[in-house]
mmCIF file of C-alpha atoms in Angstrom:
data_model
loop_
_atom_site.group_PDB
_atom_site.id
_atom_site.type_symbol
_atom_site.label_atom_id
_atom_site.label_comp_id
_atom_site.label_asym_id
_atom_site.label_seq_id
_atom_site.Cartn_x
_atom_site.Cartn_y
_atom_site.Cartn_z
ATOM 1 C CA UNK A 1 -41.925 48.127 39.148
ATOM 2 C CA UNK A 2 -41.646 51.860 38.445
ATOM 3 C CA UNK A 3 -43.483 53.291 36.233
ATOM 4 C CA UNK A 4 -41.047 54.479 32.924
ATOM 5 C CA UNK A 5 -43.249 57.046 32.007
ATOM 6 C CA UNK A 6 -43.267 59.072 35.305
ATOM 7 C CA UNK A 7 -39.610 60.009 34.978
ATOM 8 C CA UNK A 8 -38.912 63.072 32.073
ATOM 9 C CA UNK A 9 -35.382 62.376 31.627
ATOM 10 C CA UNK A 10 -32.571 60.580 32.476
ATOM 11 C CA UNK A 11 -30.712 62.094 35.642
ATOM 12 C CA UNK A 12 -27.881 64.283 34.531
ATOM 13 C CA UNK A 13 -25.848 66.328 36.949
ATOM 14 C CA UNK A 14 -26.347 70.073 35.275
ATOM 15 C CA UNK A 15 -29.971 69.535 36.141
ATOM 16 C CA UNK A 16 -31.796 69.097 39.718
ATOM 17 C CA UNK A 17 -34.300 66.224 39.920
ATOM 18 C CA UNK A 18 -37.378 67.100 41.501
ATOM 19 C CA UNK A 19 -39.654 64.190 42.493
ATOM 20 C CA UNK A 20 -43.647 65.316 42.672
ATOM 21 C CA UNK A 21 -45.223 63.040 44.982
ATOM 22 C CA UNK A 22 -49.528 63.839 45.308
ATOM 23 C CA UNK A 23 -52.582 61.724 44.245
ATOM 24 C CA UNK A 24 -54.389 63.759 41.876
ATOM 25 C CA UNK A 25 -52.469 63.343 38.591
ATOM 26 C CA UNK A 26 -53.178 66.607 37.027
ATOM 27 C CA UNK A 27 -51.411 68.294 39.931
ATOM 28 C CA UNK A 28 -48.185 66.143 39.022
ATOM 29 C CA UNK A 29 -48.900 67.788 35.020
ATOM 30 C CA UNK A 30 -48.850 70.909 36.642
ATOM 31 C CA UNK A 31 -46.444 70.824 38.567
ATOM 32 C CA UNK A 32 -44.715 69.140 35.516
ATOM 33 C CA UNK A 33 -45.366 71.767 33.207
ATOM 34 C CA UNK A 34 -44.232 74.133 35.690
ATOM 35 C CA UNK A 35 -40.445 73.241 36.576
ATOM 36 C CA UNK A 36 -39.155 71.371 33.410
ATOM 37 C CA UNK A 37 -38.767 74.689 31.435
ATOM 38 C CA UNK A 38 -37.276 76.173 34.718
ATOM 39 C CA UNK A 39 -34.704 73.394 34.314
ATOM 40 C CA UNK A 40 -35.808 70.443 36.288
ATOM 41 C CA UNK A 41 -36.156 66.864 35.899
ATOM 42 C CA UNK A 42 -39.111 66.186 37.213
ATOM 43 C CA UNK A 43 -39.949 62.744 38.850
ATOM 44 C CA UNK A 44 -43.934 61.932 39.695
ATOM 45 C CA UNK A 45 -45.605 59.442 42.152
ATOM 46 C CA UNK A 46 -49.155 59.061 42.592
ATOM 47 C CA UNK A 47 -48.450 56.998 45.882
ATOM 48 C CA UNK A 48 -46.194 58.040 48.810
ATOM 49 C CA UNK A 49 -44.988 54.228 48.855
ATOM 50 C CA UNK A 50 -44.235 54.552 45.290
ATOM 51 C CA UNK A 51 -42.284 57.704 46.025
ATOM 52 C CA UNK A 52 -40.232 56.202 48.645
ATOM 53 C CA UNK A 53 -38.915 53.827 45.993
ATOM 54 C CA UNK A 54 -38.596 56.187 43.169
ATOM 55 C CA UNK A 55 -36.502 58.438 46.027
ATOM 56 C CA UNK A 56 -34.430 55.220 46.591
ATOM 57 C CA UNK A 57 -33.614 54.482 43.009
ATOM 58 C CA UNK A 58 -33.446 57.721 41.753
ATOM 59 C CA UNK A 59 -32.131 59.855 45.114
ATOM 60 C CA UNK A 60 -33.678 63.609 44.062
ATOM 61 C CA UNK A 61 -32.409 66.562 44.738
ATOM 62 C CA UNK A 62 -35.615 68.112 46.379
ATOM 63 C CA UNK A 63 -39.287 66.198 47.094
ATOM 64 C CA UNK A 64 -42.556 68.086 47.077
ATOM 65 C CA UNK A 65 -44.886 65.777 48.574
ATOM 66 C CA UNK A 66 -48.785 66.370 49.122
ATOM 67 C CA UNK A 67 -50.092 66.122 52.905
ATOM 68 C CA UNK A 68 -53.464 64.417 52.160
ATOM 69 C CA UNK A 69 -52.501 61.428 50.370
ATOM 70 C CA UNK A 70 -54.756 57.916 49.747
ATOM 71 C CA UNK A 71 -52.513 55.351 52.286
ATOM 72 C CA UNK A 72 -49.996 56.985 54.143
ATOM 73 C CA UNK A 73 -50.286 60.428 54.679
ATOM 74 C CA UNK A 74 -47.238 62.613 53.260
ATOM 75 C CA UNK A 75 -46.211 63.028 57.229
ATOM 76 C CA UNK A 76 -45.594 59.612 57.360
ATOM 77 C CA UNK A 77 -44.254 59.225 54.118
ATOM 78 C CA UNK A 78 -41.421 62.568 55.205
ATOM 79 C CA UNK A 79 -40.510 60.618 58.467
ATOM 80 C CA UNK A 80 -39.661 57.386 56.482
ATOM 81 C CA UNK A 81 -37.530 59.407 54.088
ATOM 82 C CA UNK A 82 -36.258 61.008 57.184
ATOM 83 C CA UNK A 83 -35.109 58.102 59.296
ATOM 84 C CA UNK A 84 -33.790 56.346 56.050
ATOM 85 C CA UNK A 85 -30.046 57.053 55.556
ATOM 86 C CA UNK A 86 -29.025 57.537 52.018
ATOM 87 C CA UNK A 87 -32.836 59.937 51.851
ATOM 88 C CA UNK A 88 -32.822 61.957 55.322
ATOM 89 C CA UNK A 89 -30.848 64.656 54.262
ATOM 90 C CA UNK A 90 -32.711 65.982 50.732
ATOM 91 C CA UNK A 91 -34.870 68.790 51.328
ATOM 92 C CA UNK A 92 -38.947 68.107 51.621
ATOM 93 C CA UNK A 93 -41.486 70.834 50.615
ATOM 94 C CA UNK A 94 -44.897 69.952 52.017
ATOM 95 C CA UNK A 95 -48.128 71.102 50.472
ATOM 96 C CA UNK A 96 -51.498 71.215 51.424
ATOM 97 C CA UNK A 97 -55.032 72.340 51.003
ATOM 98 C CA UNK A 98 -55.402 72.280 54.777
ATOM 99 C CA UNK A 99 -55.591 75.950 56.618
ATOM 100 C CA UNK A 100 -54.326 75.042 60.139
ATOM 101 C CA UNK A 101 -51.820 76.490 61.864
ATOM 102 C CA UNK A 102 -50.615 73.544 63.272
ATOM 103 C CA UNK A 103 -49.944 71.957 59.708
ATOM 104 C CA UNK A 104 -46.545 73.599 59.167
ATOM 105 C CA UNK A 105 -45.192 72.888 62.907
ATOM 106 C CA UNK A 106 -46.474 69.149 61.855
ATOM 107 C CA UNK A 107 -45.095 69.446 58.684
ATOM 108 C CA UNK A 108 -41.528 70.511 60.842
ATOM 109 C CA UNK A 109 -41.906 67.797 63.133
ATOM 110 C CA UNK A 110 -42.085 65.478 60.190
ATOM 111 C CA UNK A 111 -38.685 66.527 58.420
ATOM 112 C CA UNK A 112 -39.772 69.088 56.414
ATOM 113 C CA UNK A 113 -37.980 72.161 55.241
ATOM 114 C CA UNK A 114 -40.952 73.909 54.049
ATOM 115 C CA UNK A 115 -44.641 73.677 53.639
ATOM 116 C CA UNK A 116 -46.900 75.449 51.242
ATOM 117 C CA UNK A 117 -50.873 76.620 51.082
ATOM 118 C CA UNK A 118 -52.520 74.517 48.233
ATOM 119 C CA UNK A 119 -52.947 76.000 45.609
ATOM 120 C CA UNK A 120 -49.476 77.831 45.502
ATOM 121 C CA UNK A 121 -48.760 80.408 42.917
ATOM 122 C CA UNK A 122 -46.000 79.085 40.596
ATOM 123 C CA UNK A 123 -43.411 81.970 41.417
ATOM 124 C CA UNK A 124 -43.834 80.884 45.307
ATOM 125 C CA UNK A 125 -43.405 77.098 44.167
ATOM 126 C CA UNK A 126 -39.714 77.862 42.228
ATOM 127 C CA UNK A 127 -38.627 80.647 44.561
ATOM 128 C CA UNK A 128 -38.990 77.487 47.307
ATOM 129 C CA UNK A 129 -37.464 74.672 45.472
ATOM 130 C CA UNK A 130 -34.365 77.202 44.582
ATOM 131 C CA UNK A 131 -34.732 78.108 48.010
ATOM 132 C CA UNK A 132 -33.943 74.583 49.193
ATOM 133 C CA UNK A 133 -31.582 74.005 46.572
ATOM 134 C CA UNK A 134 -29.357 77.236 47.980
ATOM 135 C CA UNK A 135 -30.067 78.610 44.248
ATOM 136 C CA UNK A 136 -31.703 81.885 46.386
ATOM 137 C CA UNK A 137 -31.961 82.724 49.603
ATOM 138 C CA UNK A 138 -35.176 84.020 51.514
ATOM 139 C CA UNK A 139 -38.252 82.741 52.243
ATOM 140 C CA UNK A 140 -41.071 82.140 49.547
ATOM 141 C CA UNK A 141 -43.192 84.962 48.901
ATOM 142 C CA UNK A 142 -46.379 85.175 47.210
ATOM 143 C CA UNK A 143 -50.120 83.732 47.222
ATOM 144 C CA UNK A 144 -50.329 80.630 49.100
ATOM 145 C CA UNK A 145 -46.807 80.488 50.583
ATOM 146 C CA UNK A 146 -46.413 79.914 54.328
ATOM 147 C CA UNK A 147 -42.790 78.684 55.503
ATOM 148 C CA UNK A 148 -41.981 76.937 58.885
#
């Protein structure tokens, strides 16, 4: 059963739904705080499993989904959502605390569109969901971006 609090509104068309998928729940109030007065319905998972079904019942228009997660990491849970049909085509953002180089050509490999340096500044955070969304074009700039 979902959980009725982790959803801010109901889905309307006029705004994008993103769904916040990462383990530490003050992240998800950040990152809550941060796009709702930007515009966005904002859809939170502490679990990647509990993502995948909130993706399936709720279809977003972007996911930002935390590498390290407890369970499946977020690598596993992007190739699920890849190989499943009615989720492989919405656009992943990746983030991570990890500082490898071989985390965004993972990250790629996965299904991802994008993946960010933990902590990301909040301008680099928008500029990539619009980016994904086709709201703006160019890559993310700012502390903490790195695109793949």
């Amino acid at each position: 059963m979902l959980n009725p609090h982790a959803t801010e509104a109901m889905k309307s068309p006029d705004r994008p739904t993103v769904l916040c998928i990462d383990d530490d729940p003050l992240v998800l109030h950040v990152y809550r705080e941060l796009l709702v007065p930007q515009g966005y319905r904002v859809c939170t998972a502490t679990e990647g499993l509990l993502g995948l079904e909130m993706a399936r019942q709720d279809r977003p228009d972007v996911i930002l989904l935390d590498v390290m997660l407890r369970g499946l990491s977020g690598y596993d849970i992007c190739r699920k959502l890849r190989v499943d049909p009615a989720l492989g085509d919405i656009p992943i953002i990746l983030l991570t605390a990890w500082d490898h180089p071989s985390v965004a050509t993972t990250g790629k490999a996965a299904g991802a569109v994008l993946t960010l340096r933990k902590p990301a500044d909040a301008e680099v955070i928008i500029a990539a969901i619009a980016q994904v969304l086709g709201e703006r074009n160019g890559p993310p700039r700012g502390r903490g971006a790195f695109c793949c």
